PDB file of C-alpha atoms and ligand atoms in Angstrom:
ATOM      1  CA  MET M   1     -30.068 -27.505  -4.388  1.00  0.00           C
ATOM      2  CA  SER M   2     -26.057 -26.677  -4.480  1.00  0.00           C
ATOM      3  CA  SER M   3     -23.639 -28.983  -5.465  1.00  0.00           C
ATOM      4  CA  SER M   4     -20.801 -27.381  -4.008  1.00  0.00           C
ATOM      5  CA  THR M   5     -19.165 -28.952  -1.468  1.00  0.00           C
ATOM      6  CA  ASN M   6     -17.659 -27.251   2.054  1.00  0.00           C
ATOM      7  CA  SER M   7     -14.281 -26.778   1.652  1.00  0.00           C
ATOM      8  CA  PRO M   8     -11.586 -27.851   4.055  1.00  0.00           C
ATOM      9  CA  GLY M   9     -10.711 -23.674   3.647  1.00  0.00           C
ATOM     10  CA  ARG M  10     -12.366 -20.476   4.784  1.00  0.00           C
ATOM     11  CA  PRO M  11     -16.151 -20.923   4.854  1.00  0.00           C
ATOM     12  CA  GLY M  12     -17.835 -20.672   1.899  1.00  0.00           C
ATOM     13  CA  ALA M  13     -14.587 -21.786  -0.251  1.00  0.00           C
ATOM     14  CA  VAL M  14     -14.876 -24.731  -2.696  1.00  0.00           C
ATOM     15  CA  ALA M  15     -11.555 -25.519  -3.505  1.00  0.00           C
ATOM     16  CA  GLY M  16      -7.803 -24.675  -2.119  1.00  0.00           C
ATOM     17  CA  ASP M  17      -5.679 -23.023  -3.704  1.00  0.00           C
ATOM     18  CA  PRO M  18      -2.281 -23.582  -2.148  1.00  0.00           C
ATOM     19  CA  ARG M  19      -0.503 -21.054  -4.312  1.00  0.00           C
ATOM     20  CA  PRO M  20       0.993 -17.425  -2.819  1.00  0.00           C
ATOM     21  CA  ILE M  21      -0.168 -14.197  -3.122  1.00  0.00           C
ATOM     22  CA  GLY M  22       2.082 -11.753  -4.919  1.00  0.00           C
ATOM     23  CA  VAL M  23       2.525  -8.514  -3.568  1.00  0.00           C
ATOM     24  CA  PHE M  24       4.896  -5.137  -4.480  1.00  0.00           C
ATOM     25  CA  ASP M  25       5.872  -1.754  -3.948  1.00  0.00           C
ATOM     26  CA  SER M  26       8.790   0.264  -4.498  1.00  0.00           C
ATOM     27  CA  GLY M  27      10.018  -0.349  -1.346  1.00  0.00           C
ATOM     28  CA  TYR M  28       8.591  -0.904   2.154  1.00  0.00           C
ATOM     29  CA  GLY M  29       5.655   0.883   1.616  1.00  0.00           C
ATOM     30  CA  GLY M  30       3.602  -2.259   0.203  1.00  0.00           C
ATOM     31  CA  LEU M  31       4.393  -4.170   3.380  1.00  0.00           C
ATOM     32  CA  THR M  32       1.432  -1.642   5.383  1.00  0.00           C
ATOM     33  CA  VAL M  33      -0.643  -3.613   2.524  1.00  0.00           C
ATOM     34  CA  ALA M  34       0.738  -6.719   3.149  1.00  0.00           C
ATOM     35  CA  ARG M  35       0.446  -6.719   6.858  1.00  0.00           C
ATOM     36  CA  ALA M  36      -3.020  -6.058   6.356  1.00  0.00           C
ATOM     37  CA  LEU M  37      -3.376  -9.409   4.398  1.00  0.00           C
ATOM     38  CA  GLN M  38      -1.622 -11.247   6.506  1.00  0.00           C
ATOM     39  CA  LYS M  39      -4.089  -9.905   9.511  1.00  0.00           C
ATOM     40  CA  ARG M  40      -7.031 -10.412   7.681  1.00  0.00           C
ATOM     41  CA  LEU M  41      -5.901 -13.927   5.691  1.00  0.00           C
ATOM     42  CA  PRO M  42      -3.928 -15.560   7.836  1.00  0.00           C
ATOM     43  CA  GLU M  43      -3.240 -19.084   6.510  1.00  0.00           C
ATOM     44  CA  GLU M  44      -2.330 -17.137   2.834  1.00  0.00           C
ATOM     45  CA  SER M  45       1.118 -17.543   1.449  1.00  0.00           C
ATOM     46  CA  ILE M  46       2.535 -14.231   0.265  1.00  0.00           C
ATOM     47  CA  LEU M  47       5.431 -13.652  -2.139  1.00  0.00           C
ATOM     48  CA  TYR M  48       6.557  -9.940  -1.564  1.00  0.00           C
ATOM     49  CA  VAL M  49       9.160  -7.669  -4.163  1.00  0.00           C
ATOM     50  CA  GLY M  50      10.153  -4.681  -2.871  1.00  0.00           C
ATOM     51  CA  ASP M  51      11.997  -2.778  -5.467  1.00  0.00           C
ATOM     52  CA  SER M  52      13.813  -0.291  -3.637  1.00  0.00           C
ATOM     53  CA  ALA M  53      16.859  -0.364  -6.216  1.00  0.00           C
ATOM     54  CA  ARG M  54      14.553   2.088  -8.365  1.00  0.00           C
ATOM     55  CA  CYS M  55      12.460   3.644  -5.420  1.00  0.00           C
ATOM     56  CA  PRO M  56      11.203   5.866  -5.299  1.00  0.00           C
ATOM     57  CA  TYR M  57       8.605   5.307  -8.359  1.00  0.00           C
ATOM     58  CA  GLY M  58       6.931   9.426  -7.548  1.00  0.00           C
ATOM     59  CA  PRO M  59       8.899  11.224  -9.784  1.00  0.00           C
ATOM     60  CA  ARG M  60       9.198   8.877 -12.819  1.00  0.00           C
ATOM     61  CA  ASP M  61       7.034   9.110 -16.045  1.00  0.00           C
ATOM     62  CA  GLN M  62       4.204   6.979 -16.274  1.00  0.00           C
ATOM     63  CA  ALA M  63       5.720   4.934 -18.970  1.00  0.00           C
ATOM     64  CA  GLU M  64       8.681   4.115 -17.326  1.00  0.00           C
ATOM     65  CA  VAL M  65       6.401   2.788 -13.874  1.00  0.00           C
ATOM     66  CA  ASP M  66       4.400   0.741 -16.482  1.00  0.00           C
ATOM     67  CA  GLY M  67       7.434  -0.815 -17.150  1.00  0.00           C
ATOM     68  CA  PHE M  68       8.680  -1.990 -14.187  1.00  0.00           C
ATOM     69  CA  VAL M  69       4.913  -3.388 -13.019  1.00  0.00           C
ATOM     70  CA  GLN M  70       5.192  -5.108 -16.248  1.00  0.00           C
ATOM     71  CA  GLN M  71       8.205  -6.792 -15.322  1.00  0.00           C
ATOM     72  CA  ILE M  72       7.823  -7.785 -11.888  1.00  0.00           C
ATOM     73  CA  CYS M  73       4.241  -9.296 -12.793  1.00  0.00           C
ATOM     74  CA  ALA M  74       5.750 -11.163 -14.975  1.00  0.00           C
ATOM     75  CA  TRP M  75       8.344 -12.218 -12.457  1.00  0.00           C
ATOM     76  CA  LEU M  76       5.940 -13.016  -9.907  1.00  0.00           C
ATOM     77  CA  THR M  77       3.912 -15.006 -12.435  1.00  0.00           C
ATOM     78  CA  GLY M  78       6.976 -16.749 -13.390  1.00  0.00           C
ATOM     79  CA  ARG M  79       6.904 -18.194  -9.811  1.00  0.00           C
ATOM     80  CA  ASP M  80       3.060 -19.158 -10.265  1.00  0.00           C
ATOM     81  CA  VAL M  81       1.166 -16.565  -7.898  1.00  0.00           C
ATOM     82  CA  LYS M  82      -2.407 -17.092  -7.601  1.00  0.00           C
ATOM     83  CA  MET M  83      -2.959 -13.216  -7.951  1.00  0.00           C
ATOM     84  CA  ILE M  84      -1.428 -10.402  -7.737  1.00  0.00           C
ATOM     85  CA  VAL M  85      -1.606  -7.317  -5.570  1.00  0.00           C
ATOM     86  CA  ILE M  86       0.026  -3.773  -6.421  1.00  0.00           C
ATOM     87  CA  ALA M  87       1.061  -2.527  -3.283  1.00  0.00           C
ATOM     88  CA  CYS M  88       2.076   1.018  -4.717  1.00  0.00           C
ATOM     89  CA  ASN M  89      -0.232   3.449  -5.724  1.00  0.00           C
ATOM     90  CA  THR M  90       1.887   5.338  -8.456  1.00  0.00           C
ATOM     91  CA  ALA M  91       2.209   2.119  -9.900  1.00  0.00           C
ATOM     92  CA  THR M  92      -1.285   1.138  -9.770  1.00  0.00           C
ATOM     93  CA  ALA M  93      -2.076   4.281 -11.540  1.00  0.00           C
ATOM     94  CA  ALA M  94       0.224   4.092 -14.226  1.00  0.00           C
ATOM     95  CA  GLY M  95       0.030   0.286 -14.557  1.00  0.00           C
ATOM     96  CA  LEU M  96      -2.734  -1.569 -13.047  1.00  0.00           C
ATOM     97  CA  VAL M  97      -4.971  -1.678 -16.815  1.00  0.00           C
ATOM     98  CA  HIS M  98      -2.130  -2.699 -18.640  1.00  0.00           C
ATOM     99  CA  ALA M  99      -1.197  -5.618 -16.394  1.00  0.00           C
ATOM    100  CA  GLN M 100      -4.438  -6.828 -15.744  1.00  0.00           C
ATOM    101  CA  GLN M 101      -4.541  -6.935 -19.778  1.00  0.00           C
ATOM    102  CA  ALA M 102      -1.462  -8.952 -20.004  1.00  0.00           C
ATOM    103  CA  PHE M 103      -1.435 -11.671 -17.093  1.00  0.00           C
ATOM    104  CA  PRO M 104      -4.023 -14.073 -16.542  1.00  0.00           C
ATOM    105  CA  VAL M 105      -3.988 -13.500 -12.815  1.00  0.00           C
ATOM    106  CA  PRO M 106      -6.941 -11.466 -11.107  1.00  0.00           C
ATOM    107  CA  ILE M 107      -4.525  -8.046 -10.804  1.00  0.00           C
ATOM    108  CA  VAL M 108      -6.028  -5.325  -7.806  1.00  0.00           C
ATOM    109  CA  GLY M 109      -4.603  -2.001  -7.427  1.00  0.00           C
ATOM    110  CA  VAL M 110      -4.698  -0.271  -4.202  1.00  0.00           C
ATOM    111  CA  VAL M 111      -6.285   3.342  -5.599  1.00  0.00           C
ATOM    112  CA  GLU M 112     -10.088   1.833  -6.142  1.00  0.00           C
ATOM    113  CA  PRO M 113      -9.981   0.349  -2.353  1.00  0.00           C
ATOM    114  CA  GLY M 114      -8.710   4.036  -1.195  1.00  0.00           C
ATOM    115  CA  ALA M 115     -11.208   5.733  -2.513  1.00  0.00           C
ATOM    116  CA  ARG M 116     -13.708   3.690  -1.479  1.00  0.00           C
ATOM    117  CA  ALA M 117     -12.821   4.181   1.845  1.00  0.00           C
ATOM    118  CA  ALA M 118     -12.886   7.759   1.619  1.00  0.00           C
ATOM    119  CA  ALA M 119     -15.867   7.699  -0.481  1.00  0.00           C
ATOM    120  CA  HIS M 120     -17.742   6.062   2.230  1.00  0.00           C
ATOM    121  CA  THR M 121     -16.015   7.925   5.136  1.00  0.00           C
ATOM    122  CA  THR M 122     -16.687  11.550   4.137  1.00  0.00           C
ATOM    123  CA  LEU M 123     -19.624  13.410   5.868  1.00  0.00           C
ATOM    124  CA  ASN M 124     -19.816  16.927   4.272  1.00  0.00           C
ATOM    125  CA  ARG M 125     -17.963  15.179   0.731  1.00  0.00           C
ATOM    126  CA  ARG M 126     -15.059  17.232   0.927  1.00  0.00           C
ATOM    127  CA  VAL M 127     -11.763  14.890   0.765  1.00  0.00           C
ATOM    128  CA  GLY M 128      -8.259  15.580  -0.006  1.00  0.00           C
ATOM    129  CA  VAL M 129      -5.768  13.716  -1.392  1.00  0.00           C
ATOM    130  CA  ILE M 130      -1.792  13.604  -0.676  1.00  0.00           C
ATOM    131  CA  ALA M 131      -0.176  11.064  -2.894  1.00  0.00           C
ATOM    132  CA  THR M 132       3.197  11.334  -4.789  1.00  0.00           C
ATOM    133  CA  LYS M 133       3.535  13.355  -7.887  1.00  0.00           C
ATOM    134  CA  GLY M 134       2.854  10.588 -10.116  1.00  0.00           C
ATOM    135  CA  THR M 135      -0.301   9.316  -8.552  1.00  0.00           C
ATOM    136  CA  VAL M 136      -1.808  12.970  -8.453  1.00  0.00           C
ATOM    137  CA  ASP M 137      -0.955  13.809 -12.124  1.00  0.00           C
ATOM    138  CA  SER M 138      -2.666  11.323 -13.191  1.00  0.00           C
ATOM    139  CA  ASN M 139      -5.779  12.105 -11.850  1.00  0.00           C
ATOM    140  CA  ALA M 140      -6.354   8.175 -10.816  1.00  0.00           C
ATOM    141  CA  TYR M 141      -8.069   9.222  -6.664  1.00  0.00           C
ATOM    142  CA  ALA M 142      -9.993  11.783  -8.264  1.00  0.00           C
ATOM    143  CA  ASP M 143     -11.664   9.981 -11.381  1.00  0.00           C
ATOM    144  CA  ALA M 144     -12.077   6.783  -8.659  1.00  0.00           C
ATOM    145  CA  ILE M 145     -13.536   8.880  -5.955  1.00  0.00           C
ATOM    146  CA  ARG M 146     -16.092  10.753  -8.019  1.00  0.00           C
ATOM    147  CA  HIS M 147     -16.860   7.218  -9.833  1.00  0.00           C
ATOM    148  CA  ILE M 148     -18.433   6.399  -6.738  1.00  0.00           C
ATOM    149  CA  ASP M 149     -19.828   9.471  -5.701  1.00  0.00           C
ATOM    150  CA  ALA M 150     -19.826  11.994  -7.877  1.00  0.00           C
ATOM    151  CA  GLY M 151     -21.296  15.136  -5.726  1.00  0.00           C
ATOM    152  CA  ILE M 152     -17.531  14.470  -4.019  1.00  0.00           C
ATOM    153  CA  THR M 153     -15.033  17.798  -4.334  1.00  0.00           C
ATOM    154  CA  VAL M 154     -11.513  16.248  -4.503  1.00  0.00           C
ATOM    155  CA  PHE M 155      -8.326  18.345  -3.443  1.00  0.00           C
ATOM    156  CA  SER M 156      -5.190  16.745  -4.315  1.00  0.00           C
ATOM    157  CA  THR M 157      -1.919  17.387  -3.818  1.00  0.00           C
ATOM    158  CA  ALA M 158       1.533  15.713  -4.200  1.00  0.00           C
ATOM    159  CA  THR M 159       3.684  15.249  -1.066  1.00  0.00           C
ATOM    160  CA  PRO M 160       6.891  13.428  -2.304  1.00  0.00           C
ATOM    161  CA  ARG M 161       9.032  14.272   0.133  1.00  0.00           C
ATOM    162  CA  PHE M 162       6.901  12.225   2.199  1.00  0.00           C
ATOM    163  CA  VAL M 163       7.962   8.995   1.101  1.00  0.00           C
ATOM    164  CA  GLU M 164      11.658   9.830   1.606  1.00  0.00           C
ATOM    165  CA  ILE M 165      10.731  11.338   5.712  1.00  0.00           C
ATOM    166  CA  ALA M 166       8.711   7.544   5.755  1.00  0.00           C
ATOM    167  CA  GLU M 167      11.835   5.571   4.741  1.00  0.00           C
ATOM    168  CA  MET M 168      14.285   7.997   6.708  1.00  0.00           C
ATOM    169  CA  GLY M 169      11.937   7.729   9.472  1.00  0.00           C
ATOM    170  CA  LEU M 170      11.735   4.157   9.538  1.00  0.00           C
ATOM    171  CA  LYS M 171      15.555   4.031  10.212  1.00  0.00           C
ATOM    172  CA  LEU M 172      16.003   6.873  12.305  1.00  0.00           C
ATOM    173  CA  SER M 173      13.161   5.613  14.956  1.00  0.00           C
ATOM    174  CA  SER M 174      12.812   3.863  17.945  1.00  0.00           C
ATOM    175  CA  GLY M 175       9.756   2.494  19.781  1.00  0.00           C
ATOM    176  CA  PRO M 176       7.215   0.445  18.329  1.00  0.00           C
ATOM    177  CA  ILE M 177       6.091   1.362  14.462  1.00  0.00           C
ATOM    178  CA  GLU M 178       2.432   1.337  15.844  1.00  0.00           C
ATOM    179  CA  ASP M 179       3.210   4.709  17.410  1.00  0.00           C
ATOM    180  CA  TYR M 180       3.773   6.244  14.316  1.00  0.00           C
ATOM    181  CA  MET M 181       1.239   4.665  12.983  1.00  0.00           C
ATOM    182  CA  ALA M 182      -1.503   6.010  15.416  1.00  0.00           C
ATOM    183  CA  ASP M 183      -4.239   8.590  14.605  1.00  0.00           C
ATOM    184  CA  THR M 184      -2.567  11.372  16.845  1.00  0.00           C
ATOM    185  CA  THR M 185       0.851  11.977  17.632  1.00  0.00           C
ATOM    186  CA  LYS M 186       2.266  10.548  20.871  1.00  0.00           C
ATOM    187  CA  VAL M 187       6.148  10.359  19.269  1.00  0.00           C
ATOM    188  CA  TYR M 188       8.578  12.891  19.236  1.00  0.00           C
ATOM    189  CA  ILE M 189       8.863  13.890  15.301  1.00  0.00           C
ATOM    190  CA  ARG M 190      11.743  15.813  14.153  1.00  0.00           C
ATOM    191  CA  PRO M 191      10.767  19.352  13.678  1.00  0.00           C
ATOM    192  CA  GLU M 192      12.215  19.623  10.082  1.00  0.00           C
ATOM    193  CA  PHE M 193       9.701  17.145   9.249  1.00  0.00           C
ATOM    194  CA  GLU M 194       6.520  18.789  10.802  1.00  0.00           C
ATOM    195  CA  ASP M 195       7.949  21.900   9.292  1.00  0.00           C
ATOM    196  CA  ILE M 196       7.901  20.084   5.411  1.00  0.00           C
ATOM    197  CA  ALA M 197       4.288  18.842   7.055  1.00  0.00           C
ATOM    198  CA  ARG M 198       2.718  21.886   7.558  1.00  0.00           C
ATOM    199  CA  GLN M 199       4.043  23.341   4.194  1.00  0.00           C
ATOM    200  CA  TYR M 200       2.265  20.630   2.747  1.00  0.00           C
ATOM    201  CA  LEU M 201      -1.004  20.322   4.539  1.00  0.00           C
ATOM    202  CA  GLU M 202      -1.922  23.755   5.214  1.00  0.00           C
ATOM    203  CA  PRO M 203      -3.761  24.759   2.046  1.00  0.00           C
ATOM    204  CA  LEU M 204      -5.413  21.438   2.209  1.00  0.00           C
ATOM    205  CA  ARG M 205      -6.810  21.812   6.059  1.00  0.00           C
ATOM    206  CA  ARG M 206      -7.724  25.616   4.475  1.00  0.00           C
ATOM    207  CA  CYS M 207     -10.248  23.523   2.464  1.00  0.00           C
ATOM    208  CA  ASP M 208     -12.454  22.208   4.863  1.00  0.00           C
ATOM    209  CA  ILE M 209     -11.722  18.615   3.879  1.00  0.00           C
ATOM    210  CA  ASP M 210     -13.057  16.160   6.400  1.00  0.00           C
ATOM    211  CA  THR M 211     -11.374  12.691   5.273  1.00  0.00           C
ATOM    212  CA  LEU M 212      -7.867  12.656   3.760  1.00  0.00           C
ATOM    213  CA  VAL M 213      -6.192  10.008   1.942  1.00  0.00           C
ATOM    214  CA  LEU M 214      -3.293   8.844   2.391  1.00  0.00           C
ATOM    215  CA  GLY M 215      -2.390   8.173  -1.673  1.00  0.00           C
ATOM    216  CA  CYS M 216       0.789   6.391  -0.977  1.00  0.00           C
ATOM    217  CA  THR M 217       1.200   3.246   0.738  1.00  0.00           C
ATOM    218  CA  HIS M 218       4.189   4.898   2.830  1.00  0.00           C
ATOM    219  CA  TYR M 219       1.955   7.526   4.450  1.00  0.00           C
ATOM    220  CA  PRO M 220       0.649   5.111   7.274  1.00  0.00           C
ATOM    221  CA  LEU M 221       4.324   5.028   8.706  1.00  0.00           C
ATOM    222  CA  LEU M 222       3.608   8.743   9.056  1.00  0.00           C
ATOM    223  CA  LYS M 223       0.175   8.602  10.265  1.00  0.00           C
ATOM    224  CA  ALA M 224       1.293  10.113  13.846  1.00  0.00           C
ATOM    225  CA  LEU M 225       2.750  13.092  11.767  1.00  0.00           C
ATOM    226  CA  ILE M 226       0.227  13.977   9.312  1.00  0.00           C
ATOM    227  CA  GLY M 227      -2.519  13.640  11.969  1.00  0.00           C
ATOM    228  CA  GLY M 228      -0.911  15.820  14.332  1.00  0.00           C
ATOM    229  CA  VAL M 229      -0.770  18.302  11.504  1.00  0.00           C
ATOM    230  CA  VAL M 230      -4.249  17.993   9.992  1.00  0.00           C
ATOM    231  CA  GLY M 231      -6.377  17.654  13.356  1.00  0.00           C
ATOM    232  CA  ARG M 232      -8.595  15.204  14.951  1.00  0.00           C
ATOM    233  CA  LYS M 233     -11.630  16.890  12.869  1.00  0.00           C
ATOM    234  CA  VAL M 234     -10.345  15.130   9.552  1.00  0.00           C
ATOM    235  CA  THR M 235      -9.976  11.404   9.452  1.00  0.00           C
ATOM    236  CA  LEU M 236      -7.073   9.607   7.768  1.00  0.00           C
ATOM    237  CA  VAL M 237      -7.796   6.694   5.515  1.00  0.00           C
ATOM    238  CA  SER M 238      -5.674   4.075   3.631  1.00  0.00           C
ATOM    239  CA  SER M 239      -5.837   1.480   1.268  1.00  0.00           C
ATOM    240  CA  ALA M 240      -4.788  -1.337   3.279  1.00  0.00           C
ATOM    241  CA  ASP M 241      -7.786  -2.968   5.150  1.00  0.00           C
ATOM    242  CA  GLU M 242     -10.166  -2.182   2.150  1.00  0.00           C
ATOM    243  CA  THR M 243      -7.467  -3.913  -0.474  1.00  0.00           C
ATOM    244  CA  ALA M 244      -7.225  -7.041   1.840  1.00  0.00           C
ATOM    245  CA  ARG M 245     -10.854  -7.233   2.185  1.00  0.00           C
ATOM    246  CA  ASP M 246     -10.864  -7.358  -1.777  1.00  0.00           C
ATOM    247  CA  VAL M 247      -8.462 -10.088  -1.859  1.00  0.00           C
ATOM    248  CA  ASP M 248     -10.411 -11.829   0.278  1.00  0.00           C
ATOM    249  CA  HIS M 249     -13.608 -11.475  -2.148  1.00  0.00           C
ATOM    250  CA  ILE M 250     -11.792 -12.423  -5.286  1.00  0.00           C
ATOM    251  CA  LEU M 251     -10.357 -15.582  -3.603  1.00  0.00           C
ATOM    252  CA  GLY M 252     -13.316 -16.816  -2.123  1.00  0.00           C
ATOM    253  CA  ARG M 253     -15.487 -15.897  -5.199  1.00  0.00           C
ATOM    254  CA  ARG M 254     -12.966 -18.133  -6.543  1.00  0.00           C
ATOM    255  CA  GLY M 255     -12.656 -21.077  -4.219  1.00  0.00           C
ATOM    256  CA  ALA M 256      -9.007 -19.993  -4.143  1.00  0.00           C
ATOM    257  CA  TYR M 257      -8.344 -19.789  -0.692  1.00  0.00           C
ATOM    258  CA  ALA M 258      -5.403 -21.547   0.903  1.00  0.00           C
ATOM    259  CA  PRO M 259      -6.350 -25.170   2.042  1.00  0.00           C
ATOM    260  CA  ALA M 260      -7.689 -25.374   5.616  1.00  0.00           C
ATOM    261  CA  GLY M 261      -4.820 -25.851   8.263  1.00  0.00           C
ATOM    262  CA  SER M 262      -2.072 -24.576   5.330  1.00  0.00           C
ATOM    263  CA  VAL M 263       1.301 -23.187   7.323  1.00  0.00           C
ATOM    264  CA  PRO M 264       1.327 -20.262   5.066  1.00  0.00           C
ATOM    265  CA  THR M 265       5.164 -18.887   3.678  1.00  0.00           C
ATOM    266  CA  HIS M 266       6.171 -15.623   3.776  1.00  0.00           C
ATOM    267  CA  ALA M 267       9.284 -14.729   1.302  1.00  0.00           C
ATOM    268  CA  PHE M 268      10.406 -11.320   0.764  1.00  0.00           C
ATOM    269  CA  PHE M 269      12.604 -10.100  -2.235  1.00  0.00           C
ATOM    270  CA  THR M 270      14.235  -6.755  -2.649  1.00  0.00           C
ATOM    271  CA  THR M 271      16.008  -5.223  -5.891  1.00  0.00           C
ATOM    272  CA  GLY M 272      18.186  -3.201  -3.222  1.00  0.00           C
ATOM    273  CA  ALA M 273      21.699  -4.650  -2.288  1.00  0.00           C
ATOM    274  CA  ASP M 274      21.300  -4.373   1.293  1.00  0.00           C
ATOM    275  CA  VAL M 275      19.395  -7.385   2.201  1.00  0.00           C
ATOM    276  CA  GLU M 276      19.840  -7.195   5.953  1.00  0.00           C
ATOM    277  CA  GLU M 277      18.467  -3.645   5.975  1.00  0.00           C
ATOM    278  CA  PHE M 278      15.342  -4.756   4.081  1.00  0.00           C
ATOM    279  CA  ARG M 279      14.856  -7.575   6.790  1.00  0.00           C
ATOM    280  CA  ARG M 280      15.460  -5.470   9.630  1.00  0.00           C
ATOM    281  CA  PHE M 281      13.118  -2.188   8.924  1.00  0.00           C
ATOM    282  CA  GLY M 282      10.868  -4.267   6.861  1.00  0.00           C
ATOM    283  CA  GLY M 283      10.451  -6.617   9.631  1.00  0.00           C
ATOM    284  CA  ARG M 284       9.645  -3.304  11.753  1.00  0.00           C
ATOM    285  CA  VAL M 285       6.753  -2.211   9.187  1.00  0.00           C
ATOM    286  CA  LEU M 286       5.039  -6.185   9.185  1.00  0.00           C
ATOM    287  CA  ALA M 287       5.429  -5.888  13.102  1.00  0.00           C
ATOM    288  CA  ARG M 288       6.816  -9.434  13.075  1.00  0.00           C
ATOM    289  CA  PRO M 289       9.946 -10.778  11.731  1.00  0.00           C
ATOM    290  CA  MET M 290      10.872 -11.301   8.220  1.00  0.00           C
ATOM    291  CA  HIS M 291      12.531 -14.904   8.338  1.00  0.00           C
ATOM    292  CA  VAL M 292      12.834 -15.466   4.077  1.00  0.00           C
ATOM    293  CA  VAL M 293      14.666 -12.558   2.317  1.00  0.00           C
ATOM    294  CA  GLU M 294      16.518 -12.530  -0.858  1.00  0.00           C
ATOM    295  CA  HIS M 295      18.062  -9.940  -3.096  1.00  0.00           C
ATOM    296  CA  VAL M 296      16.557 -10.379  -6.672  1.00  0.00           C
ATOM    297  CA  GLU M 297      17.420  -9.162 -10.208  1.00  0.00           C
ATOM    298  CA  LEU M 298      14.579  -8.577 -12.514  1.00  0.00           C
ATOM    299  CA  PRO M 299      15.182  -9.576 -15.633  1.00  0.00           C
ATOM    300  CA  ALA M 300      14.845  -6.715 -18.356  1.00  0.00           C
TER     301      ALA M 300
HETATM  302  N1  DGL F 401       4.461   3.196  -2.106  1.00  0.00           N
HETATM  303  C1  DGL F 401       4.447   3.772  -3.318  1.00  0.00           C
HETATM  304  C2  DGL F 401       3.051   4.707  -3.556  1.00  0.00           C
HETATM  305  O1  DGL F 401       2.084   3.889  -3.025  1.00  0.00           O
HETATM  306  C3  DGL F 401       5.013   5.351  -3.775  1.00  0.00           C
HETATM  307  C4  DGL F 401       6.560   5.510  -3.569  1.00  0.00           C
HETATM  308  C5  DGL F 401       7.519   5.564  -4.624  1.00  0.00           C
HETATM  309  O2  DGL F 401       7.367   6.977  -4.772  1.00  0.00           O
HETATM  310  O3  DGL F 401       8.297   4.672  -4.917  1.00  0.00           O
HETATM  311  O4  DGL F 401       2.726   5.478  -4.299  1.00  0.00           O
END
């Protein structure tokens, strides 16, 4: 006979933990993951850090990004988060293992969930990965995908300008962000963005891939652009939903869901100087207003 009592929280939970989940990225990209978390776990509080002052992470060397990960995880654990989501592929590749070794809370990244989504999606076992230079150079995706299915051939390409295009597109575009995150393109996309996308993606198209991993959390913001170039036969996968599922399982197994009926707090911090800009454009990615947004100086 089981001795666990039914929790007041989600089904199966044995105790409640009202503390927030820490989430971070170099900027707006990780908000695509925060959005999936809010959707899947609406009672959970979130403490988000966007390290906009040091964005982009992609061209930096691994040791430097690893240092940023340590710094942000230290700040988040100092704010008593119950777990941390590194909602940035570049930071996951550079610093996940070190962070897991250094901090006492569960820490998940986005590479493994994205790799899992890809391995479970591909039918012809030919998978493309687009990501920042840092993520591609680390080989993290190829390793993670082949760890799940060693028979999959992975074709990786660094598409560094997509981070800048995503951030620029977010600021220049009008209309619902959903249009930009749709699978096919119904929105007007600047011709120069399309030229850049073609240059990056044509070689991958020739590799006969049936699945393309958006291996940077900024890239779901360019789904319409990328989907328009690679065509309908290629399925685009990203980490957000799969990562939210992992977080759900971890909290469930640890009995750490927020108590039932919790009113969650969602607080956002940016290292960037312009808090109002972060609020305005971040709210577009989240598809809901950001009420609490503050500037943060991270201690060295
Ligand atoms: N969003 C980050 C990622 O998932 C990268 C953006 C950057 O280069 O800072 O890799």
